[in-house]
Coordinates of C-alpha atoms in Angstrom, one line a residue:
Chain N
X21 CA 1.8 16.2 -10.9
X22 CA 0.0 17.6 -8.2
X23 CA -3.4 19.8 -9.9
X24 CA -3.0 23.2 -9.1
X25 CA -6.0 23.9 -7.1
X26 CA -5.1 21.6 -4.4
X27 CA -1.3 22.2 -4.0
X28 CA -1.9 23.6 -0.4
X29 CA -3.8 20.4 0.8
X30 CA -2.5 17.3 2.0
X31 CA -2.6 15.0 -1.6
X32 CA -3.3 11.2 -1.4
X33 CA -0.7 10.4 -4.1
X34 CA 2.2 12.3 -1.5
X35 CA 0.9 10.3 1.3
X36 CA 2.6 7.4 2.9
X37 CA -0.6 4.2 3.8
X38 CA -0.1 5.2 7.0
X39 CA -0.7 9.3 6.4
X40 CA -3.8 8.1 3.9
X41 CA -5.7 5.6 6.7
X42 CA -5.4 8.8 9.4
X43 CA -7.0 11.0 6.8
X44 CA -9.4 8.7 5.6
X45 CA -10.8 7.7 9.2
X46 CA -12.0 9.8 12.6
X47 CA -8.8 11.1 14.5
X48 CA -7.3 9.0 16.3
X49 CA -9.6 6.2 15.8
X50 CA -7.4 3.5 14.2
X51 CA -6.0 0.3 15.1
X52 CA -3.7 -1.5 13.7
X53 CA -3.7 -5.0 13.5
X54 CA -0.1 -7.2 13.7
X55 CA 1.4 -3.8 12.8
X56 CA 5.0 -3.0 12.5
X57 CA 5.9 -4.0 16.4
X58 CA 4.4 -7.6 15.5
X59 CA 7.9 -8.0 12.8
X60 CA 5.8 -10.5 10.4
X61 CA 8.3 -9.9 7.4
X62 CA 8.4 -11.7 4.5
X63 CA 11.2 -14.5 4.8
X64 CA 11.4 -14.5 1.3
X65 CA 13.1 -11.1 0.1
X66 CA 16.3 -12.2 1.8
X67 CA 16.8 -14.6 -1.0
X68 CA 16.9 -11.8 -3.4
X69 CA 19.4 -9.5 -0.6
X70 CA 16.7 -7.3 0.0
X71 CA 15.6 -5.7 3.1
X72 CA 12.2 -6.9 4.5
X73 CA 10.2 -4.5 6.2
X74 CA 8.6 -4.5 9.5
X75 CA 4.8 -3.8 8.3
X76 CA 5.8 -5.8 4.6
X77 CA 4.0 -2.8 2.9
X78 CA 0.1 -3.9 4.9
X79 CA -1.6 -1.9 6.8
X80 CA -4.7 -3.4 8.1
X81 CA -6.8 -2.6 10.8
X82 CA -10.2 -1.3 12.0
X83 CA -11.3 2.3 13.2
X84 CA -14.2 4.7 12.8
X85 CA -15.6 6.5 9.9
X86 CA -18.3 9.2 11.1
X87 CA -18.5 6.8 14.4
X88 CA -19.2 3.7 12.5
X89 CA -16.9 0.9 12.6
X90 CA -14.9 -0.2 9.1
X91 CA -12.2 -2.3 8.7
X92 CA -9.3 -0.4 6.6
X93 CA -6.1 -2.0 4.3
X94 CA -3.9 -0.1 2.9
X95 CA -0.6 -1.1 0.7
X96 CA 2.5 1.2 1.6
X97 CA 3.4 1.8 -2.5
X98 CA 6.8 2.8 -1.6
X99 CA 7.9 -0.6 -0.2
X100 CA 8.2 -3.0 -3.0
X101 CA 5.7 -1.3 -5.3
X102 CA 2.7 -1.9 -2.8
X103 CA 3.0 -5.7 -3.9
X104 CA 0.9 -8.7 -3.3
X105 CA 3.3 -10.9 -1.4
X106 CA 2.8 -14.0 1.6
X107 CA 2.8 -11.7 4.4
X108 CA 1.2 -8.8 2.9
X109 CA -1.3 -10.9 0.9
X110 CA -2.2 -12.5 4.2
X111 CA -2.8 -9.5 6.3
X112 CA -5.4 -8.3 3.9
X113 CA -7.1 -12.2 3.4
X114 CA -7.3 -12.5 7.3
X115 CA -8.9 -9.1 7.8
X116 CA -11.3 -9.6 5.0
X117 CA -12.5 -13.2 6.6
X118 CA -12.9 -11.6 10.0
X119 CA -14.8 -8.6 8.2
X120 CA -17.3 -11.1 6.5
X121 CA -17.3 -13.1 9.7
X122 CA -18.1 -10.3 11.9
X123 CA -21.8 -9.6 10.1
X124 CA -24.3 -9.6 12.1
X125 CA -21.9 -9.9 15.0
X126 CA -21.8 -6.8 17.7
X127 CA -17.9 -6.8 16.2
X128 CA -19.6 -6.0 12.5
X129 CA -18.2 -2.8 10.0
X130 CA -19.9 -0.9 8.0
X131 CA -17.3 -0.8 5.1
X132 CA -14.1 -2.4 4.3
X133 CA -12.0 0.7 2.6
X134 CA -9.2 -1.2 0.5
X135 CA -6.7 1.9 -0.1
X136 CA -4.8 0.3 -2.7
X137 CA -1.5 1.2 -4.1
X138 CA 0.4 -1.9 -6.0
X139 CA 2.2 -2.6 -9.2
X140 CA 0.3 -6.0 -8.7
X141 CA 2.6 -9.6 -7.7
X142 CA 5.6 -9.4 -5.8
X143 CA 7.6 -11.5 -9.0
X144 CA 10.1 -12.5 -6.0
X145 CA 7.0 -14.4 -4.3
X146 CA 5.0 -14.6 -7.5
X147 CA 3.4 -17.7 -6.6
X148 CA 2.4 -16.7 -3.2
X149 CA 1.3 -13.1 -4.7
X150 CA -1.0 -14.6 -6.9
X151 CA -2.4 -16.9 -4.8
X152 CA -2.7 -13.9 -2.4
X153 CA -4.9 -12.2 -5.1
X154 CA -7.1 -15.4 -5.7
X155 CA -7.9 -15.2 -1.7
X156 CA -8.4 -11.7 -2.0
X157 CA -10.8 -11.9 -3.9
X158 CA -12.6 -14.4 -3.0
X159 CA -12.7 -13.1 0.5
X160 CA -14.1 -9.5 -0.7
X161 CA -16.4 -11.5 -2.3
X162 CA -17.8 -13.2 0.8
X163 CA -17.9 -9.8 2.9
X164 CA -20.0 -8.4 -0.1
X165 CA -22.0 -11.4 -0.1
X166 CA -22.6 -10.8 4.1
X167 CA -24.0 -7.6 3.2
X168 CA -20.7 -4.9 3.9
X169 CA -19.8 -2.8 1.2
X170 CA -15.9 -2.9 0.1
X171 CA -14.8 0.4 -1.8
X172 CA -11.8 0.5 -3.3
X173 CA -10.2 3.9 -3.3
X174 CA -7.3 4.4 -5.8
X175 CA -4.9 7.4 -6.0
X176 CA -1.5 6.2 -5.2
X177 CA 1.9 6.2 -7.3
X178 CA 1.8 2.8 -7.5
X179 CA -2.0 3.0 -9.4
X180 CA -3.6 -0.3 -9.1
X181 CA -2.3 -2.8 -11.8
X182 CA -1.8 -6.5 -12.6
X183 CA -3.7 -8.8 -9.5
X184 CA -4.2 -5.2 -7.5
X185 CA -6.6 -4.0 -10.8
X186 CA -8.9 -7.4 -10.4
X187 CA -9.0 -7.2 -7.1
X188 CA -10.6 -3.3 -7.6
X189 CA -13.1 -4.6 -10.3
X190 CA -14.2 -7.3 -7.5
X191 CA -15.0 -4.6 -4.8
X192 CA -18.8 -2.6 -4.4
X193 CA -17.3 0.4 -5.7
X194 CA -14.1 1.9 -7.1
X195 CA -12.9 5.6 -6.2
X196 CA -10.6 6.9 -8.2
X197 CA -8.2 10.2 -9.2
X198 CA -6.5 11.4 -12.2
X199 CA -3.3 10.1 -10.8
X200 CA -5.4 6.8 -10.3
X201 CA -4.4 4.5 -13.1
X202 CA -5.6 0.5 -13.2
X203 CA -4.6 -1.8 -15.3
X204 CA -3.9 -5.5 -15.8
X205 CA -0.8 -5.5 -17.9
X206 CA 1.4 -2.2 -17.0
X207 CA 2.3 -0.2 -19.6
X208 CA 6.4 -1.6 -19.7
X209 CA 5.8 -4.9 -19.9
X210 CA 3.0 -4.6 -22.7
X211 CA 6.0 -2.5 -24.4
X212 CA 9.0 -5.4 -23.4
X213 CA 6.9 -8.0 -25.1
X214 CA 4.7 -6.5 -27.8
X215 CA 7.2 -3.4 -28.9
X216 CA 7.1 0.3 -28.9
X217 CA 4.3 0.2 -31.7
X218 CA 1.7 -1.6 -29.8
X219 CA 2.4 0.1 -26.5
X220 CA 4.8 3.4 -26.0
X221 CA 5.3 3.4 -22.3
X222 CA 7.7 6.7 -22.4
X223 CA 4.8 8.5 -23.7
X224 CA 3.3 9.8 -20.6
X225 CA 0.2 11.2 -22.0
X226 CA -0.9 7.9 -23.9
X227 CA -0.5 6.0 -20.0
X228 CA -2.6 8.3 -18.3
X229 CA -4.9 8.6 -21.2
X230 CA -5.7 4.4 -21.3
X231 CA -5.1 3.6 -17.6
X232 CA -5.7 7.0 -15.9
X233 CA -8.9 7.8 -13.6
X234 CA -10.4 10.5 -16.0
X235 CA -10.3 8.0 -18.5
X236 CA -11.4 5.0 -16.4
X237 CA -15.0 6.9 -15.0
X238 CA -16.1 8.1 -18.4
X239 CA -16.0 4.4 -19.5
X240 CA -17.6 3.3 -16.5
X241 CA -14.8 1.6 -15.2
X242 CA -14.1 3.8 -12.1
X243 CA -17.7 4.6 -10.1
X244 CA -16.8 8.2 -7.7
X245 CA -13.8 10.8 -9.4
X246 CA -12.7 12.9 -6.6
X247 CA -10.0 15.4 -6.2
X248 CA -6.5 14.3 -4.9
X249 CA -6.7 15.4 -1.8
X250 CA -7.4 13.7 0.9
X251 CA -10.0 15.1 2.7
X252 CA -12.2 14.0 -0.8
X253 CA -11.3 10.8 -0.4
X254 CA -12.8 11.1 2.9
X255 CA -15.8 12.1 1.5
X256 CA -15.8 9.8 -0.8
X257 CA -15.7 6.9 1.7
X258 CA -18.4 8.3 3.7
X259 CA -20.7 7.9 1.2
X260 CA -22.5 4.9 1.4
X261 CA -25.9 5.8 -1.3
X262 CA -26.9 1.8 -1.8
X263 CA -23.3 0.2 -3.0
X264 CA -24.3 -3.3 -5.3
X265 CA -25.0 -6.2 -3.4
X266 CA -22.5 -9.1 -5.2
X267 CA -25.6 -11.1 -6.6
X268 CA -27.3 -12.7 -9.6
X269 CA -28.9 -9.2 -10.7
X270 CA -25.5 -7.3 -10.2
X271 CA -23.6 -10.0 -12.3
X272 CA -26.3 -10.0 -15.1
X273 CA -26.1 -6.4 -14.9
X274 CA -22.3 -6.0 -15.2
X275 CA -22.4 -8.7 -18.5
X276 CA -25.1 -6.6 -20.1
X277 CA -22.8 -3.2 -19.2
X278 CA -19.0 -5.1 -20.0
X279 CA -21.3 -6.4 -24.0
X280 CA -22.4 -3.5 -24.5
X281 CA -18.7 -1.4 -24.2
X282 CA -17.1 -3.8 -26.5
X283 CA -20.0 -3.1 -29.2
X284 CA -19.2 0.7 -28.8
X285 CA -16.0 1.1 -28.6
X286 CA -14.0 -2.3 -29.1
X287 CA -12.6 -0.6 -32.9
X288 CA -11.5 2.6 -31.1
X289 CA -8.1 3.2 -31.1
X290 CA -7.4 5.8 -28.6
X291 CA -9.8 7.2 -25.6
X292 CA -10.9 10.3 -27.0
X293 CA -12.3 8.0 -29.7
X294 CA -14.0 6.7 -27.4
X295 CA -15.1 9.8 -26.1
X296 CA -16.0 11.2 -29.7
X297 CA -18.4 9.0 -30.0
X298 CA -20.1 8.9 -26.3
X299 CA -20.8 12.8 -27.8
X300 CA -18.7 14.4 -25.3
X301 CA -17.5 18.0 -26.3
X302 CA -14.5 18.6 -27.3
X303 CA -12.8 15.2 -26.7
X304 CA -9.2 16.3 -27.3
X305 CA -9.4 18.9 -24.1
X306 CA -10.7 15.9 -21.7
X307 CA -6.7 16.1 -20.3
X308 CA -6.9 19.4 -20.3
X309 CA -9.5 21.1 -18.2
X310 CA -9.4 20.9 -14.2
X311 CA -11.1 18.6 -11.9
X312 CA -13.8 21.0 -11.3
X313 CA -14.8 20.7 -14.9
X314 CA -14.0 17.2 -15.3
X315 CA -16.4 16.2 -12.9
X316 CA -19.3 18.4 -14.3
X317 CA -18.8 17.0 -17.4
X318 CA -18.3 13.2 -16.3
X319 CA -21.9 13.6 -14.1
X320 CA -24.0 15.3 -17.5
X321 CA -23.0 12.0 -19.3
X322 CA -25.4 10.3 -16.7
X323 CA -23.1 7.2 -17.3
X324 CA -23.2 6.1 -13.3
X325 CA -24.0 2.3 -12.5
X326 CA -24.5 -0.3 -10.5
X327 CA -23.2 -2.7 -12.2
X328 CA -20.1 -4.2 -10.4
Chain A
X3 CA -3.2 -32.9 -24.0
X4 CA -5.4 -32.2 -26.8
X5 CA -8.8 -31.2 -25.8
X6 CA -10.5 -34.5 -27.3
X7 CA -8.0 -36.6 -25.2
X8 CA -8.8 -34.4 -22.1
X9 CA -12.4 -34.9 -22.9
X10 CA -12.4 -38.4 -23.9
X11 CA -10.3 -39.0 -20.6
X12 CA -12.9 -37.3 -18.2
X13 CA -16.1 -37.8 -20.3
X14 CA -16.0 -42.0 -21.8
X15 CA -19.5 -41.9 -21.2
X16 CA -19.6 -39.2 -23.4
X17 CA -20.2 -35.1 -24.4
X18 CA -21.2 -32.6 -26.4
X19 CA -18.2 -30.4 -26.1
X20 CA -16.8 -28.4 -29.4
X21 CA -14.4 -25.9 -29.7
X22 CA -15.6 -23.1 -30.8
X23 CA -14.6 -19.3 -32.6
X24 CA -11.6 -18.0 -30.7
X25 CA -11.0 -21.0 -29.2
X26 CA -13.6 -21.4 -26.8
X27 CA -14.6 -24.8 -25.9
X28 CA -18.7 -25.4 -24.4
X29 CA -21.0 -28.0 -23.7
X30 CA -22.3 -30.3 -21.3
X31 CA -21.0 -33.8 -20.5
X32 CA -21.9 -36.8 -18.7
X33 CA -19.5 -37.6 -15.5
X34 CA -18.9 -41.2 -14.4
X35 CA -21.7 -42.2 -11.8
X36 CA -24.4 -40.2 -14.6
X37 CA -23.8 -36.7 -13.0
X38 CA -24.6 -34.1 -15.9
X39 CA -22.3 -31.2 -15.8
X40 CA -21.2 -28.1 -18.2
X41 CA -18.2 -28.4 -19.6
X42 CA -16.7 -24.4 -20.6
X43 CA -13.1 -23.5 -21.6
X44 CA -10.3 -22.5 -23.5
X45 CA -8.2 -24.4 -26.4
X46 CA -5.1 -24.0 -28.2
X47 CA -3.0 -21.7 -25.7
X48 CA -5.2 -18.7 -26.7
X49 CA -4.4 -15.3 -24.6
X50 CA -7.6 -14.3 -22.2
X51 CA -9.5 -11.3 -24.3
X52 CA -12.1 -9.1 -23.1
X53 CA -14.3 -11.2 -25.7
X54 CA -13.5 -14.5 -24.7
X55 CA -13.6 -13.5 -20.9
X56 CA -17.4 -11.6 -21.4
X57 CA -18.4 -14.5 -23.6
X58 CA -17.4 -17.3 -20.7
X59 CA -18.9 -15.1 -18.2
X60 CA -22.0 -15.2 -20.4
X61 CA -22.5 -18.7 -20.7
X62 CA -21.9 -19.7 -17.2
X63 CA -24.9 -16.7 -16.2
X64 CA -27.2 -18.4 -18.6
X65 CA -26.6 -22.0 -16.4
X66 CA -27.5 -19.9 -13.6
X67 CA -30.8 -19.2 -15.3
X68 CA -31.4 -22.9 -14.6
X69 CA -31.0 -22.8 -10.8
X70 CA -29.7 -26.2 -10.8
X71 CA -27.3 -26.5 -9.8
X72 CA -25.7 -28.6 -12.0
X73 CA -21.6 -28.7 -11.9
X74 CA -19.6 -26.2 -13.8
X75 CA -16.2 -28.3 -15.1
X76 CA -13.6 -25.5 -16.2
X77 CA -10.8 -26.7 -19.1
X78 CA -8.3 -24.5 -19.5
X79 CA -5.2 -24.5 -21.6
X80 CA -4.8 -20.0 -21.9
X81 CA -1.5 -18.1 -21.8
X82 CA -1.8 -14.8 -19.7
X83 CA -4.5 -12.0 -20.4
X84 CA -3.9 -10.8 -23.8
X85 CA -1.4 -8.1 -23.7
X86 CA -2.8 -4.9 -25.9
X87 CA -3.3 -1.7 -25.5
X88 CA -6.9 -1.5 -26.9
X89 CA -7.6 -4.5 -24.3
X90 CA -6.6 -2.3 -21.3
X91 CA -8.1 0.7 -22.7
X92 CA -11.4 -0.8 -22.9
X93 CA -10.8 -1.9 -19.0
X94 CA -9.6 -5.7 -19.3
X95 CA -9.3 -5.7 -15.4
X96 CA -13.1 -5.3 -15.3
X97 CA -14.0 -8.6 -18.1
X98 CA -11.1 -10.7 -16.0
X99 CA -12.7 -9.5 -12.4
X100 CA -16.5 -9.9 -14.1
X101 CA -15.2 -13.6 -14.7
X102 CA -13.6 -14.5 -11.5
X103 CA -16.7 -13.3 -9.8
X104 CA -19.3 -15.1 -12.0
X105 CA -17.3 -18.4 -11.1
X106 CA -17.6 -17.4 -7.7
X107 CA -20.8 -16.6 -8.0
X108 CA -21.6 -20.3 -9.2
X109 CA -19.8 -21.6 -6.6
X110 CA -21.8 -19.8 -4.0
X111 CA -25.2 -20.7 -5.9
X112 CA -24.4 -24.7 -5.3
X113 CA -22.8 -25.6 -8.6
X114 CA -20.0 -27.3 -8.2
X115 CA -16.9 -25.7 -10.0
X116 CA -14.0 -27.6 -10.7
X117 CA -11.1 -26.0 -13.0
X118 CA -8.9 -28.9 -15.0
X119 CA -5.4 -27.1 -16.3
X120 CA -4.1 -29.1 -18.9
X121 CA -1.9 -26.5 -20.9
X122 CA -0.8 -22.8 -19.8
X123 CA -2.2 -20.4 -17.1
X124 CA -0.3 -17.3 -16.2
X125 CA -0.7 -13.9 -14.5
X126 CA -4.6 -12.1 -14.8
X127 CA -5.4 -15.3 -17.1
X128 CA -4.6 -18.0 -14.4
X129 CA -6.3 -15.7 -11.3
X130 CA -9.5 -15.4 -13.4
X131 CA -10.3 -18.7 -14.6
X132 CA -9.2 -22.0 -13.0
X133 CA -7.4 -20.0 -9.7
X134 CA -11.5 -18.8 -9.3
X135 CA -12.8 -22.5 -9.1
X136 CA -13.5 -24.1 -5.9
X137 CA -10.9 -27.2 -7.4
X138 CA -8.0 -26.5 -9.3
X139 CA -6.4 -29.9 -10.9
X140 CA -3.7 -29.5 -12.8
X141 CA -3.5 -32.6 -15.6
X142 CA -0.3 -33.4 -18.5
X143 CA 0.4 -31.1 -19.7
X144 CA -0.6 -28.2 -17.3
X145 CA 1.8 -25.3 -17.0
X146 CA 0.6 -22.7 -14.7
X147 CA 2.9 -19.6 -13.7
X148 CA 2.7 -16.0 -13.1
X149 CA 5.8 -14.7 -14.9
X150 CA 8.1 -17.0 -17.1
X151 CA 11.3 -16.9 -15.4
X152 CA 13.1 -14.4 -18.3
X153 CA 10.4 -12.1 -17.5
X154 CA 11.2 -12.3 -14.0
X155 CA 14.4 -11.4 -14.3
X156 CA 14.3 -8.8 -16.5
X157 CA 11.9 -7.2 -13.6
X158 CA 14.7 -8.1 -10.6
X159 CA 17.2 -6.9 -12.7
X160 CA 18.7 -10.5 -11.9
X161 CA 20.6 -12.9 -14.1
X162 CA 18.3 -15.9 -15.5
X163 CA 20.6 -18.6 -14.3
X164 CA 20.6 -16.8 -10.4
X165 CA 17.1 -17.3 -10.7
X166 CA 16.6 -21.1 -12.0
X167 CA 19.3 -21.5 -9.0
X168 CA 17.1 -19.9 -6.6
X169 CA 14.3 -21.6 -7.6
X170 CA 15.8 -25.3 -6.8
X171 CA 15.5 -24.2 -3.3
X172 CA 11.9 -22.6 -3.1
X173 CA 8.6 -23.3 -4.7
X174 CA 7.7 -19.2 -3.6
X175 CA 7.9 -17.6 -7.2
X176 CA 9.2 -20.8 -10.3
X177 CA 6.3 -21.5 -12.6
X178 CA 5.2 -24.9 -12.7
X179 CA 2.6 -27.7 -11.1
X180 CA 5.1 -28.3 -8.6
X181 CA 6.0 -25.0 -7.0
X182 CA 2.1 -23.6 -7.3
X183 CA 0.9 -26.9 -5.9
X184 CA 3.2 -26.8 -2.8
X185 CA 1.5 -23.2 -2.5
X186 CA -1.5 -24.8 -2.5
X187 CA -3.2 -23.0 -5.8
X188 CA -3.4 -26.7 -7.4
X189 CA -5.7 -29.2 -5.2
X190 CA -4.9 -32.3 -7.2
X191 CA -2.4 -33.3 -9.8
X192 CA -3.5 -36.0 -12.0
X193 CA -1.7 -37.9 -14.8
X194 CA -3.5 -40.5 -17.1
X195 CA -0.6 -43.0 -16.7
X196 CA -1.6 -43.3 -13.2
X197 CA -5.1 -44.5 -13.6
X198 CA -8.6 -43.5 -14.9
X199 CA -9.8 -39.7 -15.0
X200 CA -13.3 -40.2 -14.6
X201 CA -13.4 -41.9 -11.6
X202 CA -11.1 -39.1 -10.1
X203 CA -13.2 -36.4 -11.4
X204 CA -16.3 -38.1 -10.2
X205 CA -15.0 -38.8 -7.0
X206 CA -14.1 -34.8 -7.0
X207 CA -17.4 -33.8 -8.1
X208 CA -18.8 -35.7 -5.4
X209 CA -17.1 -34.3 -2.5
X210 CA -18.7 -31.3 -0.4
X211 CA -16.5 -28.2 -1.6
X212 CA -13.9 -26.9 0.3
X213 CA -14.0 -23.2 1.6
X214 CA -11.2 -21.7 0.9
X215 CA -9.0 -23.8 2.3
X216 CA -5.5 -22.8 -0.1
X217 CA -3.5 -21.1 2.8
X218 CA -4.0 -24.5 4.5
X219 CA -2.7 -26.6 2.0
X220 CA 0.4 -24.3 1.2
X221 CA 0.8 -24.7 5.4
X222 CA 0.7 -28.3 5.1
X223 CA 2.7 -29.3 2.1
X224 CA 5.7 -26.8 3.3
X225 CA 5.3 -24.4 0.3
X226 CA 4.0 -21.6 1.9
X227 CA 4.5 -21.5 5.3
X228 CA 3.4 -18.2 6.7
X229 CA 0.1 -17.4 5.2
X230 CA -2.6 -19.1 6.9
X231 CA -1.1 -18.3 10.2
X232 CA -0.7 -14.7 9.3
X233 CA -4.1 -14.4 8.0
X234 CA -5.8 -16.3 11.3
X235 CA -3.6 -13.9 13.4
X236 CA -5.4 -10.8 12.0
X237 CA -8.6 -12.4 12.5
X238 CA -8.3 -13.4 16.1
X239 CA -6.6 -10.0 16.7
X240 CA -9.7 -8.3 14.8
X241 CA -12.5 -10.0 17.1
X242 CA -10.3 -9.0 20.0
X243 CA -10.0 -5.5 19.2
X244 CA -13.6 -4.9 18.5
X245 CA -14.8 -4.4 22.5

């Protein structure tokens, strides 16, 4: 799982939230906000005889990036697959209104970094998850409209699917890995109710290949690739080249983009398909090659944008 | 309800409101009290595609050509996000997200959106179409979820009449208008037999929109108890931090 050229390094998709924030942000610069010591569990998993936990899988807080304040969330994808719950939903909504509140405030960020890591709704507090998602988004939404960038940065074994994935495609910008994967429907349930035929879930290679980050940024659906590691996810949140203001122009932009894929490529089959006919060489060897040449090849097809 | 019901209901002083290829319904209407609005949505149960979400998202961008803020009513009767593999290889999370923000975008631009459920909702469907309105009413007929219950269980590994036990004591995860408006995802519930529509959606269209106020009314009507508190918590604790 973990690419060869960074098994010595500390990897993002090995890390616990926790492990990921410390990497991502100056030492010894974060905060945590109503953290583990606060014991806001959810009251709802003891229905199900499940152990709560103390932090409910949300990490939120604020700290420094390169001296620069940014608020930081990140979902623990080992505690109830990262999910979307009351609690945990609510940690991330509250820090997101204070972020947008705090513009222009001496208590502003810079950036919100969402380090996300869910298998989407918690189903035992679906109604609560989803309306957790609905906030979320309409929260990152207003810190984007007060001017403060949120990057998503995606790389845990949790990926980013069901409410997690729309939430990513709301943000300024969406960093990604090959272990990365987002999308709506996970692969099992597509299989449960549509069948082997329309969606083989045991075949590894086909997951990664429709939901995985290679795959994802050579459609224009993922904007930074990066190594696993997770000093280059540091990097990657450092960099803050002109992220999309959340505006008219952006959305007009993003309909023209999201039109245009669908009269590409909406009769391909499979990715490489896909990436047949975006003239890529040798398609089939996309999987293949490391993430040195992966990331050549993804910047000479010039496909950055803007456009989210 | 059908959609000509619905529309008859909400619109006596009448529309121009057709359903459309793949089920998608558009037009504009005239609201009791002579408001005009544009009516958009979805007919016939039909699963959210990457087409239909792009070609909603469309629409409502070219009423923001106008600048007129003119209200945005939202009909939807969907099912969940269609569930292919070609759907999510072409990146359905980004046509669903590109949706849920265009609605929010109206919303922020002075239109007035209201979303009127009157058949299914569920899962990425629900979250980016009426769940992204400033109103959500749910109507007869309405039937909003995330996961039908044998889904759930299947998922928690738990047997399906555990869980229709469980949820008689909790509106936190059974589909329905009743547990998602105790929430506080559904504003309004509305039934004909209980008086005229378009006074009600005038009346709604009239009103100064609510910020999100969700976590609030899932506080107040007992259904979800935790969240707003939780969420102002952070924020106080955030301002305080920052020195």
């Amino acid at each position: 799982m973990i690419p060869q050229d960074i098994a010595h390094e500390p990897s993002w998709y090995e890390s616990s939230a926790r492990a990921r924030i410390d990497g991502v942000l100056d030492p010894g610069s974060f905060t945590e906000l109503l953290g583990p010591q606060c014991r806001i569990m959810s009251p709802h998993l003891a229905l199900f005889d499940l152990p709560p936990a103390f932090d409910d899988g949300m990490i939120v807080g604020r700290g420094l990036l390169d001296g620069h304040p940014v608020a930081v969330a990140a979902q623990e994808g080992q505690f109830m697959g990262g999910t979307f719950a009351e609690v945990s939903g609510a940690k991330l909504v509250g820090l997101l209104r204070a972020a947008a509140a705090s513009a222009g405030t001496s208590q502003t960020v810079s950036a919100v970094l969402l380090l996300l890591d869910t298998g989407g709704v918690r189903l035992q507090e679906a109604n609560a998850g989803e309306l957790a998602v609905s906030e979320t988004i309409r929260a990152v939404l207003a810190v984007r409209q007060a001017g403060i960038p949120v990057i998503a940065l995606i790389g845990g074994r949790a990926g980013a699917f069901g409410g997690g994935s729309l939430v990513a495609s709301c943000c300024s910008r969406i960093v990604m890995t090959e272990q990365g994967r987002i999308s709506v429907t996970g692969p099992e349930v597509i299989e449960t109710n549509k069948g082997a035929e329309e969606f083989d879930s045991r075949d590894r290679a086909l997951v990664w290949r429709v939901t995985g980050g290679r795959s994802r940024a050579l459609l224009g659906g993922a904007d930074r690739y990066i190594r696993g590691d997770v000093a280059s996810f540091r990097a990657a949140a450092r960099d803050r080249a002109n992220p999309p203001a959340f505006d008219i122009d952006t959305m007009r932009a993003e309909q023209v983009r999201l039109e245009k894929r669908l009269e590409r490529y909406g009769d391909c089959h499979d990715t490489p398909e896909i990436w047949a006919r975006m003239n890529l060489p040798d398609p089939a060897g996309i999987s293949e090659i490391d993430d040195a040449a992966f990331i050549e090849r993804l910047a000479a097809t010039g496909g950055a944008h803007d456009a989210r | 309800m059908t959609p000509a019901d619905l529309l008859a209901a909400l619109f006596p002083s009448g529309h121009t409101v057709v359903v459309g290829p793949d089920n998608i319904m558009s037009g504009t209407a005239l609201a009791t009290g002579g408001t005009e609005v544009a009516v958009l949505g979805i007919a016939n149960a039909t699963p959210l595609s990457p087409e239909i979400a792009i070609t909603l998202a469309g629409q409502i961008l070219d009423i923001l050509r106008a600048d007129d803020r003119k209200p945005i009513v939202l009909l939807i009767d969907t099912a969940s996000q269609r569930m292919t593999r070609r759907d999510e290889m072409l990146g359905l999370y980004e046509y669903l997200g590109h949706l849920a923000k265009v609605i929010t975008l109206a919303g922020a631009r002075g239109h007035r959106t209201v979303g009127i459920l009157y058949g299914t909702a569920a899962a990425g469907a629900f979250i980016a179409t009426t769940l992204a309105t400033q109103t959500l009413i749910a109507v007869d007929g309405a039937h909003p979820s995330v996961m039908d219950l044998p889904s759930i269980a299947r998922v928690t590994k738990l047997p399906l009449e555990t869980l229709e036990e469980k949820a008689r004591t909790t509106p936190i995860f059974a589909p329905g208008v009743a547990p998602l408006a105790a929430t506080g995802a559904v504003a309004e519930i509305w039934t004909a037999a209980n008086g005229d529509l378009s006074h009600r959606l005038a009346t709604v269209l009239a009103a100064i929109p609510p910020a999100d106020d969700r976590d609030q009314l899932g506080a107040a009507r007992g259904g979800r108890k935790l969240a707003h508190d939780v969420a102002e918590k952070v924020a106080a604790s955030f301002a305080g931090e920052a020195g």
